[in-house]
């Protein structure tokens, strides 16, 4: 089985899946620019890496490169993990009968009235879309995509990835006895950062040692204003973009994702859960699947700061519940969302597509 993967900057789970396919005997060729650690992982597994960055949704040079690789390399599957790579492949492979597989990680932003979507997930050349959650798969079905062209494949993790030395709160000006509420995200309105800040305002008089830890860049002027208007700046810790964001999540007693809509399967929550940090999430997108409908975290209403504040306070008032949910969160990632299952599922899907191609 010969696989051409189009992914400019694969993250750890994506790289582990591709490396796993190579270890299972597939010829895996990555067209992209992996970071040093991911590149070493892929090369050690026997994969090939060709550096390339897709500059736009209609990258002419990329179209020529993909077409040449597929023609010369006789690939069985082309796997596109970004919108730019997908539309470039769909156009570049016009007239060439090779199955294109897409990856979809979010709910929303697909419409038959948007011509750009005709060159991605709604295009008939896309034989299969790997959906990161059941919520994403259900959404794709509502857009008229046949169920046989969709497959649920969770982006698996391994809790051993997150074993590292403890982080000292004092290094970030956080008191050791603080009750820390963390959130790791690109700080935009859709992530509910304004609702989180509003919930924190409610909690300030109820949790005297409350501190809020925000990891990630602020990308929205409205969120910036909410941050500047927060009444207790000494309890607000803004770390911005951090290469070590994953390990810094363990500074928190609870982690929050207050998304308002379109949430597929948030990586930051998975990473926090893998480290035993209990989550408080809104019942949006794939997050109920992630926390097992409340078995491994607290679910609250979206766009409801009062409900969010109550969920956070519940964990503050009950340390035993906080500990048990943290343990359950870690176990849930290990049992239900592990990387081994992801590799096996993707290998099975690609093997079937390869067999169908050679039998037709």
XYZ file of C-alpha atoms in Angstrom:
360
model
C 0.000 0.000 0.000
C 1.443 3.359 -1.089
C 0.204 6.506 0.652
C 0.921 10.131 -0.239
C 0.121 12.308 2.788
C -0.297 16.051 2.303
C 0.208 17.855 5.596
C 2.327 20.980 6.091
C 2.860 20.746 9.852
C 1.630 17.421 11.267
C 1.109 17.397 15.028
C 2.147 14.550 17.306
C -0.961 12.328 16.808
C -0.958 12.848 13.023
C 2.736 12.021 12.825
C 2.300 8.963 15.044
C -0.495 7.668 12.792
C 1.604 8.106 9.649
C 4.618 6.531 11.345
C 2.412 3.677 12.514
C 1.211 3.046 8.967
C 4.835 2.873 7.834
C 5.658 0.375 10.589
C 2.740 -1.770 9.426
C 4.388 -2.033 6.004
C 2.837 0.833 4.062
C 5.012 3.044 1.885
C 4.300 6.489 3.361
C 5.469 9.667 1.619
C 4.779 12.987 3.383
C 4.618 16.169 1.320
C 4.953 18.892 3.916
C 7.285 20.423 6.451
C 7.172 18.557 9.776
C 8.868 20.000 12.836
C 12.198 18.458 13.802
C 10.782 16.028 16.369
C 7.989 14.849 14.082
C 10.355 14.556 11.119
C 12.702 12.310 13.103
C 9.765 10.149 14.195
C 8.588 9.729 10.605
C 12.022 9.019 9.176
C 12.808 6.469 11.887
C 9.582 4.640 10.988
C 10.724 4.411 7.355
C 8.541 7.152 5.896
C 9.770 9.584 3.229
C 9.495 13.348 3.736
C 9.578 15.912 0.919
C 9.534 19.522 2.103
C 6.699 21.609 0.760
C 4.300 24.286 2.065
C 0.907 24.779 0.420
C 0.609 28.512 -0.168
C -3.107 28.686 -0.940
C -6.211 26.628 -1.605
C -5.307 26.649 -5.303
C -1.547 26.180 -5.219
C -0.498 25.716 -8.850
C 2.999 24.493 -7.972
C 1.446 22.104 -5.462
C -0.956 20.760 -8.084
C 1.945 19.998 -10.414
C 3.973 18.421 -7.610
C 1.122 16.168 -6.447
C 0.216 15.141 -9.979
C 3.833 14.261 -10.754
C 4.279 12.272 -7.534
C 1.092 10.273 -8.033
C 1.847 9.567 -11.694
C 5.412 8.441 -11.032
C 4.883 6.826 -7.638
C 1.629 5.013 -8.409
C 0.137 5.857 -5.034
C -2.951 3.998 -3.852
C -4.272 6.734 -1.545
C -3.758 10.487 -1.315
C -4.437 11.676 2.225
C -4.968 15.448 2.618
C -5.037 16.776 6.173
C -5.677 20.483 5.507
C -8.095 22.469 3.367
C -5.296 23.939 1.255
C -3.802 20.531 0.580
C -7.215 19.016 -0.140
C -8.387 21.538 -2.736
C -4.944 21.530 -4.358
C -5.079 17.729 -4.633
C -8.652 17.647 -5.939
C -7.785 19.976 -8.824
C -4.273 18.675 -9.411
C -5.447 15.081 -9.745
C -8.164 15.794 -12.309
C -8.375 12.827 -14.651
C -6.295 10.546 -12.407
C -8.202 7.754 -10.698
C -6.731 7.677 -7.211
C -8.856 7.883 -4.053
C -8.473 11.091 -2.092
C -9.035 10.905 1.652
C -9.705 14.055 3.679
C -9.472 14.827 7.380
C -12.163 16.900 9.112
C -11.687 18.248 12.622
C -14.427 20.876 13.005
C -18.180 21.285 12.847
C -19.514 24.016 10.558
C -18.328 26.143 7.619
C -19.534 23.829 4.837
C -22.153 24.975 2.353
C -23.274 23.952 -1.120
C -23.657 27.688 -1.782
C -19.937 28.241 -1.196
C -18.014 27.360 -4.397
C -14.796 26.807 -2.440
C -16.421 23.828 -0.702
C -16.949 22.140 -4.076
C -13.186 21.663 -4.214
C -12.926 20.068 -0.780
C -15.244 17.849 1.241
C -18.244 18.192 -1.080
C -16.266 17.119 -4.141
C -17.019 13.588 -5.431
C -13.285 12.911 -5.887
C -13.020 12.839 -2.094
C -13.755 9.162 -1.556
C -13.565 9.262 2.228
C -13.439 11.834 5.009
C -11.970 10.829 8.346
C -14.016 12.614 11.014
C -12.358 13.418 14.336
C -15.575 12.949 16.325
C -19.113 11.630 16.014
C -20.309 15.224 16.102
C -18.255 16.014 12.995
C -19.523 12.897 11.233
C -23.133 13.779 12.064
C -22.604 17.310 10.762
C -21.140 16.040 7.502
C -24.180 13.800 7.068
C -26.473 16.817 7.365
C -24.601 18.300 4.400
C -25.685 15.406 2.225
C -22.445 13.414 2.284
C -23.203 9.691 2.102
C -22.370 7.641 5.188
C -20.147 5.301 3.151
C -17.908 8.305 2.416
C -17.441 9.069 6.125
C -15.489 7.302 8.842
C -15.088 8.111 12.507
C -11.416 8.041 13.520
C -10.498 9.667 16.801
C -7.120 11.381 16.814
C -5.519 9.136 19.387
C -3.000 9.949 22.085
C -0.715 8.101 24.472
C -0.631 9.283 28.081
C 3.075 8.396 28.243
C 3.735 11.394 25.946
C 2.900 13.702 28.821
C 5.248 12.353 31.462
C 7.606 15.205 32.348
C 8.993 16.915 35.458
C 6.520 18.969 37.517
C 6.089 22.658 36.762
C 6.548 25.244 39.517
C 3.695 27.727 39.854
C 6.039 30.317 41.328
C 7.786 30.609 37.955
C 4.609 32.257 36.627
C 3.685 34.306 39.673
C 0.962 31.904 40.759
C 0.654 31.205 44.501
C 1.089 27.575 45.443
C -2.233 27.573 47.328
C -4.193 29.106 44.426
C -7.152 27.369 42.825
C -6.127 27.634 39.184
C -8.586 27.507 36.296
C -6.733 26.941 33.031
C -7.632 27.354 29.386
C -5.364 26.625 26.436
C -6.626 27.884 23.094
C -6.311 30.525 20.440
C -8.195 33.245 22.297
C -11.203 33.958 20.102
C -14.878 34.564 20.803
C -15.923 31.185 19.378
C -13.828 29.539 22.122
C -15.994 31.240 24.742
C -13.115 33.119 26.343
C -15.464 36.019 27.095
C -17.815 33.596 28.870
C -14.902 32.175 30.862
C -13.825 35.647 31.963
C -17.440 36.472 32.886
C -17.659 33.234 34.894
C -14.403 34.116 36.658
C -15.865 37.508 37.632
C -18.807 35.691 39.214
C -16.423 33.412 41.111
C -14.015 36.058 42.449
C -16.003 36.666 45.668
C -16.876 32.958 46.022
C -13.356 31.528 45.533
C -10.902 33.818 47.362
C -7.825 32.083 45.921
C -9.068 31.867 42.331
C -6.489 32.420 39.594
C -7.104 32.237 35.853
C -4.380 30.877 33.550
C -4.792 31.576 29.822
C -2.299 29.903 27.468
C -2.448 30.956 23.838
C -2.404 34.084 21.676
C -5.250 36.587 21.786
C -6.648 36.874 18.249
C -9.782 38.927 18.870
C -9.968 42.614 19.888
C -13.182 41.956 21.824
C -11.405 39.318 23.892
C -8.522 41.742 24.457
C -11.017 44.260 25.841
C -12.537 41.605 28.118
C -9.065 40.808 29.421
C -8.278 44.475 30.057
C -11.624 44.944 31.848
C -11.097 41.988 34.190
C -11.415 43.473 37.705
C -8.611 41.521 39.381
C -5.600 41.641 37.072
C -3.276 40.075 39.664
C -5.316 36.886 39.411
C -5.130 36.791 35.618
C -2.082 35.107 34.087
C -1.637 35.510 30.316
C 1.135 33.328 28.922
C 0.464 33.865 25.205
C 1.767 31.328 22.713
C 3.997 28.729 24.349
C 5.899 25.831 22.798
C 5.504 24.061 26.134
C 1.774 24.741 26.463
C 1.002 21.060 26.942
C 3.071 20.577 30.088
C 1.997 23.956 31.495
C -1.594 22.758 31.626
C -0.742 20.765 34.752
C -0.395 24.095 36.584
C -4.204 24.149 36.643
C -6.558 22.439 39.075
C -9.212 22.321 36.358
C -9.127 22.966 32.627
C -11.926 24.726 30.752
C -13.114 24.810 27.156
C -16.176 27.053 26.925
C -16.644 26.875 23.140
C -19.854 28.340 21.763
C -20.029 26.241 18.575
C -18.110 24.233 15.952
C -15.843 22.403 18.413
C -14.654 19.112 16.942
C -12.381 17.404 19.452
C -10.168 19.909 21.285
C -6.551 18.821 21.481
C -5.810 20.937 24.540
C -8.529 19.207 26.568
C -7.208 15.793 25.542
C -3.714 16.831 26.620
C -4.968 18.115 29.974
C -7.060 14.997 30.576
C -4.032 12.837 29.756
C -2.262 14.557 32.658
C -5.125 14.010 35.073
C -6.520 17.554 34.995
C -10.338 17.370 35.199
C -12.168 19.304 32.454
C -15.166 21.617 32.524
C -16.559 21.844 28.991
C -19.613 23.124 27.208
C -21.931 20.577 25.619
C -20.778 21.528 22.126
C -19.559 19.423 19.197
C -17.436 16.440 20.155
C -16.797 17.491 23.757
C -19.616 15.364 25.252
C -17.994 12.347 23.551
C -14.642 13.317 24.970
C -15.780 13.494 28.586
C -18.170 10.540 28.250
C -21.303 12.635 28.739
C -19.943 13.711 32.132
C -18.181 10.536 33.257
C -14.742 12.153 33.051
C -15.546 15.836 33.427
C -18.211 18.451 34.034
C -20.494 19.516 31.170
C -22.265 22.869 31.211
C -24.477 24.919 28.917
C -22.784 26.876 26.154
C -22.850 30.694 26.280
C -23.954 30.599 29.926
C -21.329 32.094 32.274
C -23.443 31.300 35.341
C -23.620 27.612 34.425
C -19.881 27.624 33.730
C -19.159 29.287 37.072
C -21.290 26.699 38.874
C -19.421 23.853 37.178
C -16.041 25.276 38.176
C -17.202 25.965 41.734
C -18.490 22.410 42.081
C -14.973 21.102 41.541
C -13.522 23.724 43.872
C -15.888 22.724 46.690
C -15.339 18.992 46.248
C -11.637 17.999 46.120
C -12.547 14.297 46.090
C -14.716 14.776 42.990
C -11.919 16.791 41.413
C -9.455 13.976 42.056
C -11.791 11.217 40.855
C -12.685 13.065 37.656
C -8.995 13.760 36.993
C -8.256 10.051 37.336
C -11.263 9.160 35.155
C -10.144 11.675 32.530
C -6.701 10.130 32.300
C -8.132 6.622 32.114
C -10.643 7.628 29.450
C -7.953 8.932 27.126
C -5.907 5.771 27.663
C -8.829 3.390 27.088
C -11.018 5.108 24.503
C -8.811 7.532 22.576
C -5.449 5.834 22.296
C -3.103 6.130 19.345
C -2.946 2.365 18.739
C -6.620 2.206 17.790
C -6.248 5.251 15.528
C -3.404 3.637 13.594
C -5.301 0.368 13.167
C -8.479 2.133 12.036
C -6.705 4.319 9.467
C -4.736 1.326 8.159
C -7.969 -0.649 7.734
C -9.685 2.189 5.843
C -6.723 2.769 3.539
C -6.360 -0.988 2.906
C -10.000 -1.234 1.806
C -9.648 1.740 -0.524
C -6.492 0.218 -1.983
C -8.199 -3.140 -2.539
C -11.180 -1.458 -4.192
C -8.888 0.505 -6.489
C -6.997 -2.560 -7.663
C -10.155 -4.605 -8.151
C -11.900 -1.990 -10.302
